Amino acid sequence: MSVISVGQALVLGVVEGLTEFLPVSSTGHLKIVEGLMKIPVTDGAVVGFTAVIQVGAIAAVLLYFFTDIARFASAWVRGLTHPAERRNHDYKFAWWVVYATIPIVAVGLLAKPLIEGPLASLWVVGASLIIGSGFMWAADRMGRHKRGEGDVTFADAMIVGCSQILALLFPGFSRSGATISTALIRDLDRVAATRLSFFLGIPALTGAGLYELKDALGAGVGAAPLAVGTVASFVVAYASIAWLLRFVAKHSFNAFVLYRIIVGVALFGLLGTGVVGA
């Protein structure tokens, strides 16, 4: 019998799609919802399930940004055979995304026991939500918002790529929150920072999902819940991406900061009263 029912998978897929690319921590929200539904958050099958349904959200990114991705891929292919094309920013950017993914992959493999064990605690999630809010608030004010996507450099990509490790080690910090905030500190404007976060998330999250697939299927999650959760994640994530890009073009991240603090404090209250287990 699957440790996650189809109904629970649907709920978790919707939560994943809503929160994967918003700077509010999809991992944190998934763990909170799993706790409320009495699903063991440290169970290997559950950890695998949450990684797999992320692939649905990544598929939404691939579809939404298909034209951009095709442009990067085309520039990369041309650059392999034509040296002159290697001066093209799109060619360089394609390689930078690859290089910027290496640190999180290395840390993910080395720290896997910690990530799936002690660091999966909901106490860590609550603290990370609140601390990450402070980081996001400060970054939005420190950044001068003067550089666009065409101004992204190798250093930008590597520094922002490495910031994904914060969310990997501290669920609740938010991968998108960490990357967008770091990009803002690098003086990218809000739209460029958000788009860079999307592109950097493609290889990291896809790799995590494929890596965990065998564990999720073999450890007690049925194919039906996986399929339902992944499809729900895809549909909701696509709408979430479109909304976020329109939102950041005209607004600061203050609403997300306030929301994260409220959720973090509420989570501590639920943990302290025993409504959910850590």
PDB file of C-alpha atoms in Angstrom:
ATOM      1  CA  MET A   1       0.000   0.000   0.000  1.00  0.00           C
ATOM      2  CA  SER A   2       1.256   3.489  -0.882  1.00  0.00           C
ATOM      3  CA  VAL A   3       2.304   5.658   2.079  1.00  0.00           C
ATOM      4  CA  ILE A   4       0.655   8.603   0.256  1.00  0.00           C
ATOM      5  CA  SER A   5      -2.897   8.352  -1.046  1.00  0.00           C
ATOM      6  CA  VAL A   6      -4.074   9.823  -4.348  1.00  0.00           C
ATOM      7  CA  GLY A   7      -6.020  12.515  -2.474  1.00  0.00           C
ATOM      8  CA  GLN A   8      -2.993  13.479  -0.406  1.00  0.00           C
ATOM      9  CA  ALA A   9      -0.868  13.478  -3.565  1.00  0.00           C
ATOM     10  CA  LEU A  10      -3.285  15.915  -5.209  1.00  0.00           C
ATOM     11  CA  VAL A  11      -3.073  18.304  -2.260  1.00  0.00           C
ATOM     12  CA  LEU A  12       0.720  18.080  -2.154  1.00  0.00           C
ATOM     13  CA  GLY A  13       0.945  18.593  -5.932  1.00  0.00           C
ATOM     14  CA  VAL A  14      -1.100  21.791  -5.679  1.00  0.00           C
ATOM     15  CA  VAL A  15       1.071  23.022  -2.784  1.00  0.00           C
ATOM     16  CA  GLU A  16       4.237  22.220  -4.744  1.00  0.00           C
ATOM     17  CA  GLY A  17       2.993  24.023  -7.844  1.00  0.00           C
ATOM     18  CA  LEU A  18       1.948  27.101  -5.879  1.00  0.00           C
ATOM     19  CA  THR A  19       5.138  27.424  -3.857  1.00  0.00           C
ATOM     20  CA  GLU A  20       8.026  26.037  -5.950  1.00  0.00           C
ATOM     21  CA  PHE A  21       8.824  29.325  -7.652  1.00  0.00           C
ATOM     22  CA  LEU A  22       7.337  31.795  -5.199  1.00  0.00           C
ATOM     23  CA  PRO A  23       9.946  32.841  -2.594  1.00  0.00           C
ATOM     24  CA  VAL A  24       8.079  31.139   0.248  1.00  0.00           C
ATOM     25  CA  SER A  25       9.731  27.671   0.310  1.00  0.00           C
ATOM     26  CA  SER A  26       8.004  24.784  -1.401  1.00  0.00           C
ATOM     27  CA  THR A  27       9.890  22.283   0.778  1.00  0.00           C
ATOM     28  CA  GLY A  28       8.800  24.086   3.920  1.00  0.00           C
ATOM     29  CA  HIS A  29       5.155  24.206   2.871  1.00  0.00           C
ATOM     30  CA  LEU A  30       5.179  20.573   1.781  1.00  0.00           C
ATOM     31  CA  LYS A  31       6.593  19.492   5.124  1.00  0.00           C
ATOM     32  CA  ILE A  32       4.008  21.551   6.994  1.00  0.00           C
ATOM     33  CA  VAL A  33       1.133  20.086   4.974  1.00  0.00           C
ATOM     34  CA  GLU A  34       2.574  16.587   5.327  1.00  0.00           C
ATOM     35  CA  GLY A  35       2.745  17.124   9.075  1.00  0.00           C
ATOM     36  CA  LEU A  36      -0.875  18.287   9.205  1.00  0.00           C
ATOM     37  CA  MET A  37      -1.912  15.195   7.225  1.00  0.00           C
ATOM     38  CA  LYS A  38       0.156  12.989   9.561  1.00  0.00           C
ATOM     39  CA  ILE A  39       2.489  11.913   6.754  1.00  0.00           C
ATOM     40  CA  PRO A  40       5.983  11.128   8.141  1.00  0.00           C
ATOM     41  CA  VAL A  41       8.191  13.893   6.698  1.00  0.00           C
ATOM     42  CA  THR A  42      11.448  11.971   7.203  1.00  0.00           C
ATOM     43  CA  ASP A  43      10.219   8.769   5.514  1.00  0.00           C
ATOM     44  CA  GLY A  44      12.481   8.035   2.526  1.00  0.00           C
ATOM     45  CA  ALA A  45       9.493   7.407   0.271  1.00  0.00           C
ATOM     46  CA  VAL A  46       7.938  10.749   1.216  1.00  0.00           C
ATOM     47  CA  VAL A  47      11.203  12.610   0.633  1.00  0.00           C
ATOM     48  CA  GLY A  48      11.443  10.916  -2.755  1.00  0.00           C
ATOM     49  CA  PHE A  49       7.836  11.781  -3.594  1.00  0.00           C
ATOM     50  CA  THR A  50       8.360  15.492  -2.929  1.00  0.00           C
ATOM     51  CA  ALA A  51      11.449  15.495  -5.157  1.00  0.00           C
ATOM     52  CA  VAL A  52       9.643  13.710  -7.980  1.00  0.00           C
ATOM     53  CA  ILE A  53       6.607  16.013  -8.093  1.00  0.00           C
ATOM     54  CA  GLN A  54       9.027  18.924  -8.482  1.00  0.00           C
ATOM     55  CA  VAL A  55       9.556  17.598 -12.006  1.00  0.00           C
ATOM     56  CA  GLY A  56       5.994  18.699 -12.785  1.00  0.00           C
ATOM     57  CA  ALA A  57       6.888  22.243 -11.756  1.00  0.00           C
ATOM     58  CA  ILE A  58      10.074  22.088 -13.815  1.00  0.00           C
ATOM     59  CA  ALA A  59       8.073  20.912 -16.834  1.00  0.00           C
ATOM     60  CA  ALA A  60       5.970  24.055 -16.399  1.00  0.00           C
ATOM     61  CA  VAL A  61       9.149  26.166 -16.525  1.00  0.00           C
ATOM     62  CA  LEU A  62      10.336  24.350 -19.647  1.00  0.00           C
ATOM     63  CA  LEU A  63       7.039  25.048 -21.379  1.00  0.00           C
ATOM     64  CA  TYR A  64       6.687  28.641 -20.193  1.00  0.00           C
ATOM     65  CA  PHE A  65      10.252  29.557 -21.154  1.00  0.00           C
ATOM     66  CA  PHE A  66      10.455  27.290 -24.204  1.00  0.00           C
ATOM     67  CA  THR A  67      11.440  30.111 -26.550  1.00  0.00           C
ATOM     68  CA  ASP A  68      14.237  31.305 -24.244  1.00  0.00           C
ATOM     69  CA  ILE A  69      15.520  27.798 -23.621  1.00  0.00           C
ATOM     70  CA  ALA A  70      15.508  27.050 -27.348  1.00  0.00           C
ATOM     71  CA  ARG A  71      17.517  30.241 -27.913  1.00  0.00           C
ATOM     72  CA  PHE A  72      20.102  29.247 -25.299  1.00  0.00           C
ATOM     73  CA  ALA A  73      20.331  25.700 -26.641  1.00  0.00           C
ATOM     74  CA  SER A  74      20.705  26.911 -30.225  1.00  0.00           C
ATOM     75  CA  ALA A  75      23.487  29.306 -29.231  1.00  0.00           C
ATOM     76  CA  TRP A  76      25.215  26.531 -27.289  1.00  0.00           C
ATOM     77  CA  VAL A  77      25.114  24.126 -30.252  1.00  0.00           C
ATOM     78  CA  ARG A  78      26.413  26.792 -32.653  1.00  0.00           C
ATOM     79  CA  GLY A  79      29.196  27.669 -30.249  1.00  0.00           C
ATOM     80  CA  LEU A  80      30.448  24.082 -30.152  1.00  0.00           C
ATOM     81  CA  THR A  81      31.417  24.228 -33.822  1.00  0.00           C
ATOM     82  CA  HIS A  82      31.848  27.955 -34.515  1.00  0.00           C
ATOM     83  CA  PRO A  83      34.381  29.743 -32.267  1.00  0.00           C
ATOM     84  CA  ALA A  84      32.991  33.165 -33.180  1.00  0.00           C
ATOM     85  CA  GLU A  85      29.639  32.186 -31.657  1.00  0.00           C
ATOM     86  CA  ARG A  86      31.281  31.653 -28.272  1.00  0.00           C
ATOM     87  CA  ARG A  87      31.238  35.391 -27.701  1.00  0.00           C
ATOM     88  CA  ASN A  88      27.443  35.254 -27.768  1.00  0.00           C
ATOM     89  CA  HIS A  89      25.978  35.937 -24.303  1.00  0.00           C
ATOM     90  CA  ASP A  90      23.401  33.162 -24.766  1.00  0.00           C
ATOM     91  CA  TYR A  91      26.167  30.600 -25.403  1.00  0.00           C
ATOM     92  CA  LYS A  92      28.023  31.703 -22.285  1.00  0.00           C
ATOM     93  CA  PHE A  93      24.847  31.747 -20.206  1.00  0.00           C
ATOM     94  CA  ALA A  94      24.036  28.150 -21.144  1.00  0.00           C
ATOM     95  CA  TRP A  95      27.421  27.030 -19.815  1.00  0.00           C
ATOM     96  CA  TRP A  96      27.089  29.206 -16.717  1.00  0.00           C
ATOM     97  CA  VAL A  97      23.851  27.452 -15.750  1.00  0.00           C
ATOM     98  CA  VAL A  98      25.683  24.115 -15.971  1.00  0.00           C
ATOM     99  CA  TYR A  99      28.639  25.335 -13.909  1.00  0.00           C
ATOM    100  CA  ALA A 100      26.381  26.991 -11.326  1.00  0.00           C
ATOM    101  CA  THR A 101      24.568  23.696 -10.752  1.00  0.00           C
ATOM    102  CA  ILE A 102      27.697  21.753  -9.766  1.00  0.00           C
ATOM    103  CA  PRO A 103      27.964  23.118  -6.172  1.00  0.00           C
ATOM    104  CA  ILE A 104      24.404  22.173  -5.187  1.00  0.00           C
ATOM    105  CA  VAL A 105      24.787  18.712  -6.725  1.00  0.00           C
ATOM    106  CA  ALA A 106      27.995  18.091  -4.772  1.00  0.00           C
ATOM    107  CA  VAL A 107      26.519  19.280  -1.473  1.00  0.00           C
ATOM    108  CA  GLY A 108      23.290  17.375  -2.100  1.00  0.00           C
ATOM    109  CA  LEU A 109      25.149  14.086  -2.524  1.00  0.00           C
ATOM    110  CA  LEU A 110      27.536  14.633   0.388  1.00  0.00           C
ATOM    111  CA  ALA A 111      24.943  15.919   2.853  1.00  0.00           C
ATOM    112  CA  LYS A 112      22.061  13.609   1.873  1.00  0.00           C
ATOM    113  CA  PRO A 113      21.868  11.881   5.316  1.00  0.00           C
ATOM    114  CA  LEU A 114      21.608  15.262   7.065  1.00  0.00           C
ATOM    115  CA  ILE A 115      19.128  16.674   4.569  1.00  0.00           C
ATOM    116  CA  GLU A 116      16.807  13.696   4.910  1.00  0.00           C
ATOM    117  CA  GLY A 117      17.399  13.366   8.666  1.00  0.00           C
ATOM    118  CA  PRO A 118      17.942  16.116  11.280  1.00  0.00           C
ATOM    119  CA  LEU A 119      17.579  19.017   8.825  1.00  0.00           C
ATOM    120  CA  ALA A 120      14.128  17.773   7.767  1.00  0.00           C
ATOM    121  CA  SER A 121      12.704  18.840  11.144  1.00  0.00           C
ATOM    122  CA  LEU A 122       9.796  21.273  11.091  1.00  0.00           C
ATOM    123  CA  TRP A 123      11.629  23.314  13.743  1.00  0.00           C
ATOM    124  CA  VAL A 124      14.317  23.932  11.122  1.00  0.00           C
ATOM    125  CA  VAL A 125      11.622  24.849   8.596  1.00  0.00           C
ATOM    126  CA  GLY A 126      10.075  27.438  10.939  1.00  0.00           C
ATOM    127  CA  ALA A 127      13.410  29.040  11.776  1.00  0.00           C
ATOM    128  CA  SER A 128      14.471  29.081   8.123  1.00  0.00           C
ATOM    129  CA  LEU A 129      11.221  30.725   7.037  1.00  0.00           C
ATOM    130  CA  ILE A 130      11.769  33.597   9.457  1.00  0.00           C
ATOM    131  CA  ILE A 131      15.534  33.983   8.933  1.00  0.00           C
ATOM    132  CA  GLY A 132      15.094  33.773   5.166  1.00  0.00           C
ATOM    133  CA  SER A 133      12.518  36.561   5.387  1.00  0.00           C
ATOM    134  CA  GLY A 134      15.126  38.843   6.927  1.00  0.00           C
ATOM    135  CA  PHE A 135      17.583  37.973   4.153  1.00  0.00           C
ATOM    136  CA  MET A 136      14.972  38.684   1.472  1.00  0.00           C
ATOM    137  CA  TRP A 137      13.913  41.987   3.059  1.00  0.00           C
ATOM    138  CA  ALA A 138      17.523  43.188   3.325  1.00  0.00           C
ATOM    139  CA  ALA A 139      18.407  42.085  -0.218  1.00  0.00           C
ATOM    140  CA  ASP A 140      15.450  43.926  -1.744  1.00  0.00           C
ATOM    141  CA  ARG A 141      16.662  47.140  -0.100  1.00  0.00           C
ATOM    142  CA  MET A 142      20.388  46.652  -0.646  1.00  0.00           C
ATOM    143  CA  GLY A 143      20.074  45.964  -4.362  1.00  0.00           C
ATOM    144  CA  ARG A 144      20.076  48.889  -6.782  1.00  0.00           C
ATOM    145  CA  HIS A 145      17.898  47.044  -9.337  1.00  0.00           C
ATOM    146  CA  LYS A 146      19.864  48.545 -12.226  1.00  0.00           C
ATOM    147  CA  ARG A 147      21.054  45.487 -14.197  1.00  0.00           C
ATOM    148  CA  GLY A 148      18.967  43.466 -16.630  1.00  0.00           C
ATOM    149  CA  GLU A 149      19.184  39.868 -17.824  1.00  0.00           C
ATOM    150  CA  GLY A 150      21.666  40.786 -20.544  1.00  0.00           C
ATOM    151  CA  ASP A 151      24.050  42.070 -17.866  1.00  0.00           C
ATOM    152  CA  VAL A 152      24.316  38.729 -16.034  1.00  0.00           C
ATOM    153  CA  THR A 153      27.942  37.609 -15.669  1.00  0.00           C
ATOM    154  CA  PHE A 154      29.678  34.337 -14.842  1.00  0.00           C
ATOM    155  CA  ALA A 155      30.232  35.590 -11.285  1.00  0.00           C
ATOM    156  CA  ASP A 156      26.521  36.371 -10.937  1.00  0.00           C
ATOM    157  CA  ALA A 157      25.528  32.897 -12.099  1.00  0.00           C
ATOM    158  CA  MET A 158      27.992  31.121  -9.801  1.00  0.00           C
ATOM    159  CA  ILE A 159      27.180  33.168  -6.702  1.00  0.00           C
ATOM    160  CA  VAL A 160      23.444  32.879  -7.237  1.00  0.00           C
ATOM    161  CA  GLY A 161      23.797  29.179  -8.073  1.00  0.00           C
ATOM    162  CA  CYS A 162      25.697  28.544  -4.842  1.00  0.00           C
ATOM    163  CA  SER A 163      22.956  30.289  -2.861  1.00  0.00           C
ATOM    164  CA  GLN A 164      20.666  27.354  -3.692  1.00  0.00           C
ATOM    165  CA  ILE A 165      22.633  25.389  -1.090  1.00  0.00           C
ATOM    166  CA  LEU A 166      20.961  27.467   1.642  1.00  0.00           C
ATOM    167  CA  ALA A 167      17.575  26.052   0.717  1.00  0.00           C
ATOM    168  CA  LEU A 168      18.986  22.545   0.318  1.00  0.00           C
ATOM    169  CA  LEU A 169      20.408  22.488   3.833  1.00  0.00           C
ATOM    170  CA  PHE A 170      17.705  24.566   5.512  1.00  0.00           C
ATOM    171  CA  PRO A 171      14.229  23.657   4.212  1.00  0.00           C
ATOM    172  CA  GLY A 172      12.081  26.705   4.677  1.00  0.00           C
ATOM    173  CA  PHE A 173      14.740  29.125   3.448  1.00  0.00           C
ATOM    174  CA  SER A 174      13.383  28.731  -0.126  1.00  0.00           C
ATOM    175  CA  ARG A 175      15.475  28.043  -3.219  1.00  0.00           C
ATOM    176  CA  SER A 176      13.767  30.791  -5.175  1.00  0.00           C
ATOM    177  CA  GLY A 177      13.962  33.138  -2.187  1.00  0.00           C
ATOM    178  CA  ALA A 178      17.695  32.514  -1.768  1.00  0.00           C
ATOM    179  CA  THR A 179      18.499  32.858  -5.467  1.00  0.00           C
ATOM    180  CA  ILE A 180      16.308  35.898  -6.121  1.00  0.00           C
ATOM    181  CA  SER A 181      17.640  37.661  -3.017  1.00  0.00           C
ATOM    182  CA  THR A 182      21.248  36.931  -3.924  1.00  0.00           C
ATOM    183  CA  ALA A 183      20.641  38.188  -7.464  1.00  0.00           C
ATOM    184  CA  LEU A 184      19.134  41.381  -6.028  1.00  0.00           C
ATOM    185  CA  ILE A 185      22.249  41.900  -3.903  1.00  0.00           C
ATOM    186  CA  ARG A 186      24.185  41.608  -7.176  1.00  0.00           C
ATOM    187  CA  ASP A 187      22.089  44.606  -8.357  1.00  0.00           C
ATOM    188  CA  LEU A 188      19.924  42.721 -10.865  1.00  0.00           C
ATOM    189  CA  ASP A 189      16.425  44.123 -11.227  1.00  0.00           C
ATOM    190  CA  ARG A 190      13.533  42.080  -9.827  1.00  0.00           C
ATOM    191  CA  VAL A 191      12.431  40.576 -13.150  1.00  0.00           C
ATOM    192  CA  ALA A 192      15.990  39.608 -14.172  1.00  0.00           C
ATOM    193  CA  ALA A 193      16.621  38.129 -10.712  1.00  0.00           C
ATOM    194  CA  THR A 194      13.422  36.095 -10.882  1.00  0.00           C
ATOM    195  CA  ARG A 195      14.113  34.797 -14.405  1.00  0.00           C
ATOM    196  CA  LEU A 196      17.668  33.829 -13.424  1.00  0.00           C
ATOM    197  CA  SER A 197      16.230  31.896 -10.471  1.00  0.00           C
ATOM    198  CA  PHE A 198      13.942  30.000 -12.853  1.00  0.00           C
ATOM    199  CA  PHE A 199      16.731  29.055 -15.257  1.00  0.00           C
ATOM    200  CA  LEU A 200      19.087  27.930 -12.483  1.00  0.00           C
ATOM    201  CA  GLY A 201      16.349  25.771 -11.004  1.00  0.00           C
ATOM    202  CA  ILE A 202      15.833  23.680 -14.138  1.00  0.00           C
ATOM    203  CA  PRO A 203      18.880  21.359 -13.927  1.00  0.00           C
ATOM    204  CA  ALA A 204      19.017  21.247 -10.116  1.00  0.00           C
ATOM    205  CA  LEU A 205      15.379  20.319  -9.549  1.00  0.00           C
ATOM    206  CA  THR A 206      15.133  18.013 -12.561  1.00  0.00           C
ATOM    207  CA  GLY A 207      18.229  16.126 -11.419  1.00  0.00           C
ATOM    208  CA  ALA A 208      16.863  15.800  -7.883  1.00  0.00           C
ATOM    209  CA  GLY A 209      13.561  14.432  -9.147  1.00  0.00           C
ATOM    210  CA  LEU A 210      15.117  11.846 -11.440  1.00  0.00           C
ATOM    211  CA  TYR A 211      17.602  10.804  -8.745  1.00  0.00           C
ATOM    212  CA  GLU A 212      14.829  10.225  -6.206  1.00  0.00           C
ATOM    213  CA  LEU A 213      12.419   8.486  -8.618  1.00  0.00           C
ATOM    214  CA  LYS A 214      13.685   4.957  -7.972  1.00  0.00           C
ATOM    215  CA  ASP A 215      13.573   5.471  -4.196  1.00  0.00           C
ATOM    216  CA  ALA A 216      10.060   6.899  -4.304  1.00  0.00           C
ATOM    217  CA  LEU A 217       8.690   3.998  -6.338  1.00  0.00           C
ATOM    218  CA  GLY A 218      10.625   1.343  -4.473  1.00  0.00           C
ATOM    219  CA  ALA A 219      10.014   2.584  -0.955  1.00  0.00           C
ATOM    220  CA  GLY A 220       6.243   2.702  -0.790  1.00  0.00           C
ATOM    221  CA  VAL A 221       4.776   5.399  -3.058  1.00  0.00           C
ATOM    222  CA  GLY A 222       2.494   4.076  -5.772  1.00  0.00           C
ATOM    223  CA  ALA A 223       2.641   5.143  -9.409  1.00  0.00           C
ATOM    224  CA  ALA A 224      -0.860   6.693  -9.265  1.00  0.00           C
ATOM    225  CA  PRO A 225      -0.082   9.160  -6.432  1.00  0.00           C
ATOM    226  CA  LEU A 226       3.177  10.098  -8.161  1.00  0.00           C
ATOM    227  CA  ALA A 227       1.351  10.769 -11.433  1.00  0.00           C
ATOM    228  CA  VAL A 228      -1.438  12.784  -9.807  1.00  0.00           C
ATOM    229  CA  GLY A 229       0.963  14.870  -7.722  1.00  0.00           C
ATOM    230  CA  THR A 230       3.214  15.589 -10.691  1.00  0.00           C
ATOM    231  CA  VAL A 231       0.373  16.634 -13.024  1.00  0.00           C
ATOM    232  CA  ALA A 232      -1.177  18.877 -10.360  1.00  0.00           C
ATOM    233  CA  SER A 233       2.222  20.434  -9.739  1.00  0.00           C
ATOM    234  CA  PHE A 234       2.662  21.158 -13.453  1.00  0.00           C
ATOM    235  CA  VAL A 235      -0.713  22.848 -13.957  1.00  0.00           C
ATOM    236  CA  VAL A 236      -0.540  25.024 -10.846  1.00  0.00           C
ATOM    237  CA  ALA A 237       3.147  25.907 -11.323  1.00  0.00           C
ATOM    238  CA  TYR A 238       2.529  27.202 -14.846  1.00  0.00           C
ATOM    239  CA  ALA A 239      -0.080  29.645 -13.568  1.00  0.00           C
ATOM    240  CA  SER A 240       2.169  30.570 -10.632  1.00  0.00           C
ATOM    241  CA  ILE A 241       5.108  31.435 -12.920  1.00  0.00           C
ATOM    242  CA  ALA A 242       2.991  33.712 -15.103  1.00  0.00           C
ATOM    243  CA  TRP A 243       1.581  35.494 -12.051  1.00  0.00           C
ATOM    244  CA  LEU A 244       4.955  35.964 -10.325  1.00  0.00           C
ATOM    245  CA  LEU A 245       6.641  37.570 -13.342  1.00  0.00           C
ATOM    246  CA  ARG A 246       3.795  40.073 -13.650  1.00  0.00           C
ATOM    247  CA  PHE A 247       3.872  40.740  -9.899  1.00  0.00           C
ATOM    248  CA  VAL A 248       7.619  41.423  -9.543  1.00  0.00           C
ATOM    249  CA  ALA A 249       7.570  43.835 -12.482  1.00  0.00           C
ATOM    250  CA  LYS A 250       5.595  46.295 -10.339  1.00  0.00           C
ATOM    251  CA  HIS A 251       5.958  45.271  -6.682  1.00  0.00           C
ATOM    252  CA  SER A 252       8.585  44.648  -4.023  1.00  0.00           C
ATOM    253  CA  PHE A 253       8.886  41.367  -2.108  1.00  0.00           C
ATOM    254  CA  ASN A 254       7.392  42.805   1.098  1.00  0.00           C
ATOM    255  CA  ALA A 255       4.222  40.709   0.823  1.00  0.00           C
ATOM    256  CA  PHE A 256       6.264  37.507   0.669  1.00  0.00           C
ATOM    257  CA  VAL A 257       8.416  38.598   3.604  1.00  0.00           C
ATOM    258  CA  LEU A 258       5.357  39.222   5.783  1.00  0.00           C
ATOM    259  CA  TYR A 259       3.701  35.976   4.690  1.00  0.00           C
ATOM    260  CA  ARG A 260       6.810  33.927   5.515  1.00  0.00           C
ATOM    261  CA  ILE A 261       7.060  35.436   8.997  1.00  0.00           C
ATOM    262  CA  ILE A 262       3.388  34.687   9.689  1.00  0.00           C
ATOM    263  CA  VAL A 263       3.766  31.068   8.509  1.00  0.00           C
ATOM    264  CA  GLY A 264       6.977  30.608  10.499  1.00  0.00           C
ATOM    265  CA  VAL A 265       5.436  31.910  13.722  1.00  0.00           C
ATOM    266  CA  ALA A 266       2.272  29.843  13.139  1.00  0.00           C
ATOM    267  CA  LEU A 267       4.385  26.735  12.595  1.00  0.00           C
ATOM    268  CA  PHE A 268       6.197  27.274  15.895  1.00  0.00           C
ATOM    269  CA  GLY A 269       2.793  27.564  17.537  1.00  0.00           C
ATOM    270  CA  LEU A 270       1.581  24.296  15.983  1.00  0.00           C
ATOM    271  CA  LEU A 271       4.772  22.526  17.024  1.00  0.00           C
ATOM    272  CA  GLY A 272       4.729  23.955  20.522  1.00  0.00           C
ATOM    273  CA  THR A 273       1.133  22.865  21.104  1.00  0.00           C
ATOM    274  CA  GLY A 274       1.679  19.437  19.603  1.00  0.00           C
ATOM    275  CA  VAL A 275      -0.801  19.886  16.753  1.00  0.00           C
ATOM    276  CA  VAL A 276       1.917  18.730  14.365  1.00  0.00           C
ATOM    277  CA  GLY A 277       5.010  16.702  15.137  1.00  0.00           C
ATOM    278  CA  ALA A 278       8.499  17.897  14.293  1.00  0.00           C
TER     279      ALA A 278
END
